[in-house]
Amino acid sequence: MIELSEAKAFVLESIRVLEARDVALKDAGGCVVAQDVAAVEAVPGFDNSSMDGFALRSSDTVSGSARLAIVGRVHAGDVSTIRLESGQAMRIMTGAPLPAGADCVCMVEEAEVVGDSVVIPRHIGVGDFVRRSGDDIAVGQLLFSPGEVLNPASLAVLAGQGLSTLRVHPRPRVGVLSTGNELVSGAQELAAGQIRDLNRPLLLALLAGSGFAPVDLGTAEDGREAIAASLARGVDGCDAVVTTGGVSVGDVDFVKLVIAELGGDDARWMQVAIKPGKPFAFAVVGPRRVPLFGLPGNPVSTRVSFELFVRPALKKLAGHRVIERFSIDAVLDGDLDKPADAKVHLVHVNVAWGDDGRVHVVDTKRRGSHLLNAVARANAIAVVPEGSSHRRGDVVRVIVLDPDSLGAP
Ligand code: AMP
Ligand code: MG
């Protein structure tokens, strides 16, 4: 058996970041930037009003109030051809360009219209309620550098520069293959001894939920050739491949053999000191160094191995610098039983904010690695190391799978 940290280091050290390419902005959310982006356009592009109101000259209001002649109106999208003189005001809407001659805006709520003039009740300072050209972004300003992750607001900033593509590390395309003679997909009737394929929908959804592009490679029977053919297809068409089943010590556990063949010196079969998820095969294959992850077949093991090995590795492949999920120390609300077996236990649990402002593990009952139903209700995985106390009130590290489910403290 090898330590979790060693297994993980082996995987991560083998991963190379995917080569950058131009990607349409609409597809680039969550991707990692691979170029410097300097602003070519100022934002805002022109001085404009931040309020519906009246554009005027500040100097007309120095005595505290003023009655000004209304000489026109300008809406967002229009440009006034009138130059504002002293003693004049112009109706202006939010986002409309400030007319020439004006240097401030009085909001409509403060102004009182009397016939074709307007009474401004107080002194308005130069620049009041004016959004200056370049306030947000100045021409030449560095907007993004390599390594930054594009969030929705980043995409809006880039769109604000008139860009429609950007050089980023592409979203990894990840093939998912289930292996096992016993597997049946979809609603097909089950013959004796058959089971439905749970891991493929599980992994396809986990991948999509983490921002990767899942590719369904279907199922393969427990045979060397069938598995080799499916994996070859995956390596050709994908940036990474995840398989389940066939990596343990059973008679027909061929996946680990095929991964070893494909990976040569870069392949490794491991017995990791974790529960669940002990058997694990990994290799990088071919000139593109496509990572192959051979996960165990138990669905809960699949889930755990995905979180521990696959997700961080794919994050690295996609160019991310932060590759781990959000994790936090949580207080145990009950005793967590763990046999002294020299393994790190990964326990699906539920966490919630406590009245003390800390995160608590609210359920501490253990579950077997074939019990997926309980996993479906968990929002975190507790990482329970060997040799520490896990009694009620003790603290345990939890990987939070669904931070949104905690809401506000
Ligand atoms: P294996 O790792 O191939 O020895 O499989 C371990 C256990 O997981 C066995 O009980 C398999 O039937 C089960 N299993 C393997 N693949 C899947 C799958 N795709 N969906 C549900 N259970 C599976
Ligand atoms: Mg099997």
Coordinates of C-alpha atoms and ligand atoms in Angstrom, one line a residue:
M1 CA 0.0 0.0 0.0
I2 CA 1.1 3.6 -0.7
E3 CA 0.1 6.8 1.0
L4 CA -2.6 8.9 -0.5
S5 CA -0.1 11.9 -0.7
E6 CA 2.4 9.8 -2.7
A7 CA -0.3 8.5 -5.1
K8 CA -1.6 12.0 -5.7
A9 CA 1.8 13.4 -6.2
F10 CA 2.5 10.8 -8.8
V11 CA -0.6 11.7 -10.7
L12 CA -0.2 15.4 -10.5
E13 CA 3.5 15.4 -11.5
S14 CA 2.5 13.5 -14.7
I15 CA 0.0 16.1 -15.8
R16 CA 1.0 18.7 -18.4
V17 CA -1.3 21.7 -19.0
L18 CA -3.2 21.5 -22.2
E19 CA -1.8 23.7 -25.0
A20 CA -3.6 27.1 -25.3
R21 CA -5.8 27.9 -28.2
D22 CA -8.2 30.5 -29.3
V23 CA -11.7 29.8 -27.9
A24 CA -14.9 31.7 -28.5
L25 CA -15.7 33.9 -25.5
K26 CA -19.2 32.3 -25.3
D27 CA -17.5 28.9 -24.6
A28 CA -14.6 30.2 -22.4
G29 CA -16.4 30.6 -19.1
G30 CA -14.3 28.8 -16.4
C31 CA -11.3 28.5 -18.7
V32 CA -7.8 29.7 -17.8
V33 CA -6.4 32.7 -19.6
A34 CA -3.2 32.1 -21.6
Q35 CA -2.3 35.6 -22.8
D36 CA -2.0 39.1 -21.6
V37 CA -5.0 41.2 -22.5
A38 CA -4.6 45.0 -22.6
A39 CA -7.5 47.3 -23.0
V40 CA -7.9 48.8 -26.5
E41 CA -11.1 50.7 -25.7
A42 CA -11.9 52.9 -22.7
V43 CA -14.9 52.0 -20.6
P44 CA -17.0 54.1 -20.4
G45 CA -16.1 55.3 -23.9
F46 CA -17.4 58.8 -23.3
D47 CA -18.5 61.0 -20.3
N48 CA -22.1 60.1 -19.6
S49 CA -24.8 60.6 -17.0
S50 CA -25.3 58.2 -14.1
M51 CA -28.8 59.5 -13.4
D52 CA -31.9 60.6 -15.2
G53 CA -31.9 64.4 -14.7
F54 CA -30.5 67.6 -16.1
A55 CA -27.1 68.3 -17.5
L56 CA -25.8 71.7 -16.6
R57 CA -22.8 73.9 -15.8
S58 CA -21.7 73.6 -12.2
S59 CA -20.7 77.3 -12.2
D60 CA -24.4 78.3 -12.7
T61 CA -25.2 76.9 -9.3
V62 CA -22.5 78.5 -7.2
S63 CA -24.9 80.8 -5.4
G64 CA -26.8 77.7 -4.1
S65 CA -29.7 77.5 -6.5
A66 CA -30.5 78.4 -10.1
R67 CA -33.3 78.6 -12.6
L68 CA -32.1 77.3 -16.0
A69 CA -33.7 77.2 -19.4
I70 CA -34.3 73.7 -20.7
V71 CA -32.8 73.6 -24.2
G72 CA -33.2 70.0 -25.2
R73 CA -33.2 66.4 -24.3
V74 CA -30.7 63.6 -24.8
H75 CA -31.3 59.8 -24.4
A76 CA -28.9 56.9 -24.1
G77 CA -27.8 56.1 -27.6
D78 CA -28.2 59.7 -28.8
V79 CA -25.7 62.5 -29.1
S80 CA -26.8 66.1 -28.5
T81 CA -25.7 68.6 -31.2
I82 CA -26.5 71.5 -28.9
R83 CA -23.7 73.2 -26.9
L84 CA -24.9 74.1 -23.5
E85 CA -24.4 77.8 -22.6
S86 CA -24.4 79.4 -19.2
G87 CA -28.0 79.6 -17.9
Q88 CA -29.1 76.5 -19.8
A89 CA -29.9 72.9 -18.8
M90 CA -30.7 69.8 -20.9
R91 CA -32.8 66.8 -19.9
I92 CA -30.5 63.8 -19.8
M93 CA -31.2 60.1 -19.3
T94 CA -28.9 57.5 -17.6
G95 CA -26.1 56.5 -20.0
A96 CA -26.6 59.4 -22.4
P97 CA -23.4 61.3 -23.4
L98 CA -23.0 64.6 -21.5
P99 CA -23.6 67.4 -24.0
A100 CA -20.8 69.8 -24.8
G101 CA -20.6 72.6 -22.4
A102 CA -22.1 70.7 -19.5
D103 CA -20.0 69.4 -16.6
C104 CA -22.4 67.9 -14.1
V105 CA -25.9 66.4 -13.7
C106 CA -28.7 67.2 -11.2
M107 CA -30.9 64.2 -10.6
V108 CA -34.5 64.5 -11.7
E109 CA -35.7 63.9 -8.1
E110 CA -34.1 67.1 -7.0
A111 CA -35.1 69.3 -9.9
E112 CA -38.3 71.1 -10.2
V113 CA -39.6 71.9 -13.7
V114 CA -41.4 75.2 -14.1
G115 CA -42.8 75.7 -17.6
D116 CA -39.8 75.5 -19.9
S117 CA -37.2 76.0 -17.3
V118 CA -35.9 74.0 -14.3
V119 CA -35.1 75.0 -10.8
I120 CA -31.9 73.4 -9.4
P121 CA -32.2 73.7 -5.6
R122 CA -28.5 73.5 -4.6
H123 CA -25.0 73.7 -5.7
I124 CA -24.0 70.8 -8.0
G125 CA -20.2 70.1 -8.1
V126 CA -18.2 69.6 -11.3
G127 CA -18.5 65.9 -12.2
D128 CA -21.4 65.1 -10.0
F129 CA -23.4 62.2 -11.4
V130 CA -21.1 62.0 -14.4
R131 CA -19.4 58.7 -15.3
R132 CA -16.1 59.8 -16.8
S133 CA -14.6 58.1 -19.9
G134 CA -12.1 55.6 -18.8
D135 CA -13.3 55.4 -15.1
D136 CA -13.7 51.7 -15.3
I137 CA -11.1 50.8 -17.8
A138 CA -8.4 53.0 -19.4
V139 CA -6.8 52.3 -22.8
G140 CA -3.7 50.3 -22.4
Q141 CA -4.6 48.9 -18.9
L142 CA -3.7 45.3 -18.4
L143 CA -7.0 43.4 -17.9
F144 CA -6.0 39.8 -17.8
S145 CA -2.8 37.8 -17.5
P146 CA -2.1 34.1 -17.9
G147 CA -3.4 31.9 -15.1
E148 CA -6.6 33.9 -14.4
V149 CA -9.9 32.1 -14.5
L150 CA -12.6 33.6 -16.6
N151 CA -15.8 34.2 -14.6
P152 CA -19.0 35.7 -16.0
A153 CA -17.9 39.2 -15.2
S154 CA -14.5 38.5 -16.9
L155 CA -16.4 37.6 -20.1
A156 CA -18.4 40.8 -19.9
V157 CA -15.2 42.8 -19.5
L158 CA -13.7 41.1 -22.6
A159 CA -16.9 41.6 -24.5
G160 CA -16.6 45.3 -23.5
Q161 CA -13.4 45.3 -25.5
G162 CA -15.2 44.1 -28.6
L163 CA -13.4 40.7 -28.3
S164 CA -15.2 37.5 -29.4
T165 CA -12.3 35.0 -28.9
L166 CA -9.4 34.6 -26.5
R167 CA -6.4 32.5 -26.1
V168 CA -7.1 30.1 -23.2
H169 CA -6.3 26.6 -22.1
P170 CA -9.2 24.6 -23.5
R171 CA -11.7 22.8 -21.4
P172 CA -10.5 19.2 -21.3
R173 CA -12.6 16.7 -23.2
V174 CA -12.8 13.7 -20.8
G175 CA -13.9 10.2 -22.0
V176 CA -15.8 8.0 -19.6
L177 CA -15.8 4.2 -20.0
S178 CA -17.5 1.7 -17.7
T179 CA -16.2 -1.8 -17.8
G180 CA -17.8 -5.0 -16.6
N181 CA -19.7 -8.0 -18.1
E182 CA -22.5 -7.4 -15.6
L183 CA -23.3 -3.9 -16.8
V184 CA -26.6 -2.9 -18.5
S185 CA -27.3 0.7 -19.7
G186 CA -30.6 2.5 -19.6
A187 CA -34.0 0.9 -19.1
Q188 CA -33.2 -2.4 -20.6
E189 CA -34.5 -5.4 -18.6
L190 CA -31.9 -7.0 -16.3
A191 CA -31.0 -10.7 -16.7
A192 CA -29.9 -12.7 -13.7
G193 CA -26.6 -11.3 -12.3
Q194 CA -26.8 -8.1 -14.3
I195 CA -26.7 -4.6 -12.8
R196 CA -27.3 -1.2 -14.2
D197 CA -24.3 1.0 -15.0
L198 CA -24.3 3.7 -12.3
N199 CA -20.7 5.0 -12.8
R200 CA -21.1 6.4 -16.2
P201 CA -23.9 8.8 -15.4
L202 CA -22.1 9.6 -12.1
L203 CA -18.9 10.5 -13.8
L204 CA -20.4 12.3 -16.8
A205 CA -22.3 14.5 -14.4
L206 CA -19.3 15.0 -12.1
L207 CA -17.2 16.1 -15.0
A208 CA -19.7 18.5 -16.4
G209 CA -20.3 19.9 -12.9
S210 CA -16.6 20.6 -12.6
G211 CA -16.4 22.5 -15.9
F212 CA -15.0 19.7 -18.1
A213 CA -16.4 18.4 -21.3
P214 CA -17.6 14.8 -20.8
V215 CA -17.4 12.3 -23.6
D216 CA -19.5 9.1 -23.3
L217 CA -17.4 6.1 -24.4
G218 CA -20.0 3.6 -23.4
T219 CA -19.3 0.3 -21.7
A220 CA -16.8 -2.4 -22.4
E221 CA -16.8 -6.1 -21.5
D222 CA -14.2 -7.6 -19.2
G223 CA -11.9 -8.6 -22.1
R224 CA -8.4 -7.3 -22.9
E225 CA -9.3 -6.5 -26.5
A226 CA -12.6 -4.8 -25.8
I227 CA -11.0 -2.6 -23.2
A228 CA -8.0 -1.8 -25.3
A229 CA -10.2 -0.8 -28.2
S230 CA -12.4 1.5 -26.1
L231 CA -9.4 3.1 -24.4
A232 CA -7.6 3.6 -27.8
R233 CA -10.7 5.4 -29.0
G234 CA -10.8 7.5 -25.9
V235 CA -7.1 8.4 -26.1
D236 CA -7.6 9.4 -29.8
G237 CA -10.6 11.7 -29.2
C238 CA -10.1 13.0 -25.7
D239 CA -7.7 14.9 -23.5
A240 CA -8.2 12.4 -20.7
V241 CA -10.0 9.2 -20.1
V242 CA -11.6 7.8 -16.9
T243 CA -12.6 4.2 -16.6
T244 CA -14.3 2.3 -13.8
G245 CA -14.0 -1.3 -12.8
G246 CA -11.4 -3.9 -13.5
V247 CA -8.5 -2.4 -11.5
S248 CA -8.6 -4.7 -8.5
V249 CA -7.2 -8.2 -8.0
G250 CA -10.0 -10.2 -9.6
D251 CA -9.6 -12.8 -12.4
V252 CA -11.1 -10.5 -15.0
D253 CA -9.6 -7.1 -13.8
F254 CA -8.1 -6.4 -17.2
V255 CA -8.3 -2.6 -17.1
K256 CA -5.2 -2.4 -15.0
L257 CA -3.3 -4.6 -17.5
V258 CA -4.4 -2.6 -20.5
I259 CA -3.5 0.7 -18.8
A260 CA -0.1 -0.7 -17.9
E261 CA 0.4 -1.8 -21.6
L262 CA -0.6 1.6 -23.0
G263 CA 1.3 3.6 -20.5
G264 CA 4.6 1.6 -20.4
D265 CA 7.0 3.2 -18.0
D266 CA 4.5 6.0 -17.3
A267 CA 1.9 3.6 -16.0
R268 CA 1.4 2.6 -12.4
W269 CA -1.1 0.4 -10.6
M270 CA -1.5 1.4 -6.9
Q271 CA -3.0 0.1 -3.7
V272 CA -3.6 3.4 -2.0
A273 CA -4.0 3.5 1.8
I274 CA -7.5 4.9 1.6
K275 CA -11.1 3.6 2.1
P276 CA -12.9 3.4 -0.2
G277 CA -10.9 3.6 -3.4
K278 CA -7.9 1.5 -2.7
P279 CA -7.1 0.1 -6.1
F280 CA -6.2 2.7 -8.7
A281 CA -4.4 2.6 -12.1
F282 CA -2.9 5.5 -13.8
A283 CA -0.9 6.3 -16.9
V284 CA -0.2 9.0 -19.4
V285 CA -0.4 7.7 -22.9
G286 CA 1.0 8.7 -26.3
P287 CA 2.7 11.9 -27.6
R288 CA -0.1 14.0 -26.2
R289 CA 0.4 12.5 -22.8
V290 CA -3.3 11.7 -22.4
P291 CA -4.0 10.8 -18.7
L292 CA -5.8 7.5 -18.1
F293 CA -7.5 7.0 -14.8
G294 CA -8.6 3.5 -13.9
L295 CA -11.0 3.8 -10.9
P296 CA -12.5 1.0 -9.0
G297 CA -16.0 -0.2 -9.8
N298 CA -17.9 0.4 -6.6
P299 CA -19.8 3.6 -7.3
V300 CA -18.9 5.2 -3.9
S301 CA -15.2 4.3 -4.6
T302 CA -15.6 5.9 -8.0
R303 CA -16.9 9.1 -6.5
V304 CA -14.1 9.2 -3.9
S305 CA -11.3 8.4 -6.4
F306 CA -12.7 11.1 -8.7
E307 CA -12.5 13.7 -6.0
L308 CA -9.1 12.7 -4.8
F309 CA -7.3 12.1 -8.0
V310 CA -9.2 12.9 -11.2
R311 CA -10.7 16.3 -10.4
P312 CA -7.4 17.9 -9.2
A313 CA -5.5 16.4 -12.1
L314 CA -8.0 17.6 -14.7
K315 CA -8.0 21.0 -13.1
K316 CA -4.2 21.1 -13.6
L317 CA -4.6 19.8 -17.1
A318 CA -6.9 22.8 -17.7
G319 CA -4.3 25.2 -16.4
H320 CA -5.8 26.0 -13.1
R321 CA -3.5 27.0 -10.2
V322 CA -6.1 26.3 -7.6
I323 CA -6.9 22.6 -8.2
E324 CA -8.5 21.6 -4.9
R325 CA -12.2 22.0 -3.9
F326 CA -13.1 24.2 -1.0
S327 CA -12.3 22.4 2.2
I328 CA -12.7 23.5 5.9
D329 CA -12.2 22.1 9.4
A330 CA -15.6 21.0 10.7
V331 CA -16.8 20.1 14.2
L332 CA -18.1 16.5 14.7
D333 CA -21.6 16.5 16.1
G334 CA -21.3 12.8 16.9
D335 CA -18.6 10.1 17.2
L336 CA -17.1 8.9 13.9
D337 CA -16.1 5.3 14.1
K338 CA -12.9 4.4 12.3
P339 CA -11.2 1.1 12.6
A340 CA -7.4 1.3 13.1
D341 CA -6.5 0.1 9.6
A342 CA -3.7 2.5 8.6
K343 CA -5.9 4.0 5.9
V344 CA -7.3 7.5 5.4
H345 CA -11.1 7.1 5.4
L346 CA -13.2 9.2 3.1
V347 CA -16.7 9.5 4.6
H348 CA -19.6 11.1 2.8
V349 CA -21.3 13.3 5.3
N350 CA -23.5 16.3 5.6
V351 CA -22.2 19.6 6.9
A352 CA -24.1 22.7 8.0
W353 CA -23.4 25.9 9.8
G354 CA -23.7 25.7 13.6
D355 CA -24.9 28.4 15.9
D356 CA -21.2 28.9 16.9
G357 CA -20.5 30.2 13.4
R358 CA -18.5 27.1 12.6
V359 CA -19.2 24.3 10.1
H360 CA -20.5 21.1 11.7
V361 CA -20.6 17.5 10.5
V362 CA -24.3 16.8 11.4
D363 CA -24.4 13.1 10.5
T364 CA -21.6 10.7 11.5
K365 CA -23.0 7.3 10.6
R366 CA -20.7 5.3 8.5
R367 CA -21.7 3.8 5.1
G368 CA -20.3 1.0 2.9
S369 CA -18.7 1.7 -0.4
H370 CA -21.6 0.1 -2.3
L371 CA -24.2 2.4 -0.6
L372 CA -24.7 5.1 -3.2
N373 CA -28.1 6.3 -2.0
A374 CA -26.6 7.9 1.2
V375 CA -23.9 9.4 -0.9
A376 CA -26.5 11.1 -3.0
R377 CA -27.6 13.0 0.0
A378 CA -24.2 14.1 1.2
N379 CA -22.7 17.5 0.6
A380 CA -19.2 16.8 1.8
I381 CA -16.5 14.2 2.2
A382 CA -14.8 14.0 5.6
V383 CA -11.1 13.1 5.4
V384 CA -10.5 11.0 8.4
P385 CA -6.8 10.1 8.9
E386 CA -5.4 7.3 10.9
G387 CA -4.3 8.0 14.4
S388 CA -6.5 11.0 15.3
S389 CA -9.5 11.2 17.5
H390 CA -12.9 11.5 15.9
R391 CA -15.2 11.9 18.8
R392 CA -18.0 14.3 19.2
G393 CA -16.6 17.8 19.4
D394 CA -13.4 16.9 17.6
V395 CA -12.5 18.6 14.3
V396 CA -12.2 16.9 11.0
R397 CA -11.3 18.3 7.6
V398 CA -14.2 18.1 5.1
I399 CA -14.1 18.5 1.3
V400 CA -17.2 20.5 0.6
L401 CA -18.8 19.1 -2.6
D402 CA -21.6 21.6 -2.7
P403 CA -20.7 24.9 -0.9
D404 CA -24.0 26.5 -2.0
S405 CA -25.9 23.9 0.1
L406 CA -24.6 25.6 3.3
G407 CA -26.0 28.9 2.5
A408 CA -25.2 31.8 4.8
P409 CA -23.9 31.1 8.3
Ligands
AMP1 P1 -14.7 -4.1 -10.0 O1 -13.9 -2.9 -9.6 O2 -14.8 -4.3 -11.4 O3 -14.2 -5.3 -9.3 O4 -16.1 -3.8 -9.5 C1 -16.4 -3.7 -8.1 C2 -17.9 -3.7 -7.8 O5 -18.5 -2.5 -8.5 C3 -18.7 -4.9 -8.4 O6 -19.7 -5.2 -7.5 C4 -19.2 -4.3 -9.7 O7 -20.4 -5.0 -10.1 C5 -19.5 -2.9 -9.3 N1 -19.5 -2.0 -10.5 C6 -18.5 -2.0 -11.4 N2 -18.8 -1.1 -12.4 C7 -20.0 -0.6 -12.0 C8 -20.8 0.4 -12.6 N3 -20.5 1.0 -13.8 N4 -22.0 0.7 -12.0 C9 -22.3 0.1 -10.9 N5 -21.6 -0.8 -10.3 C10 -20.4 -1.2 -10.9
MG2 MG -15.4 -5.8 -12.7

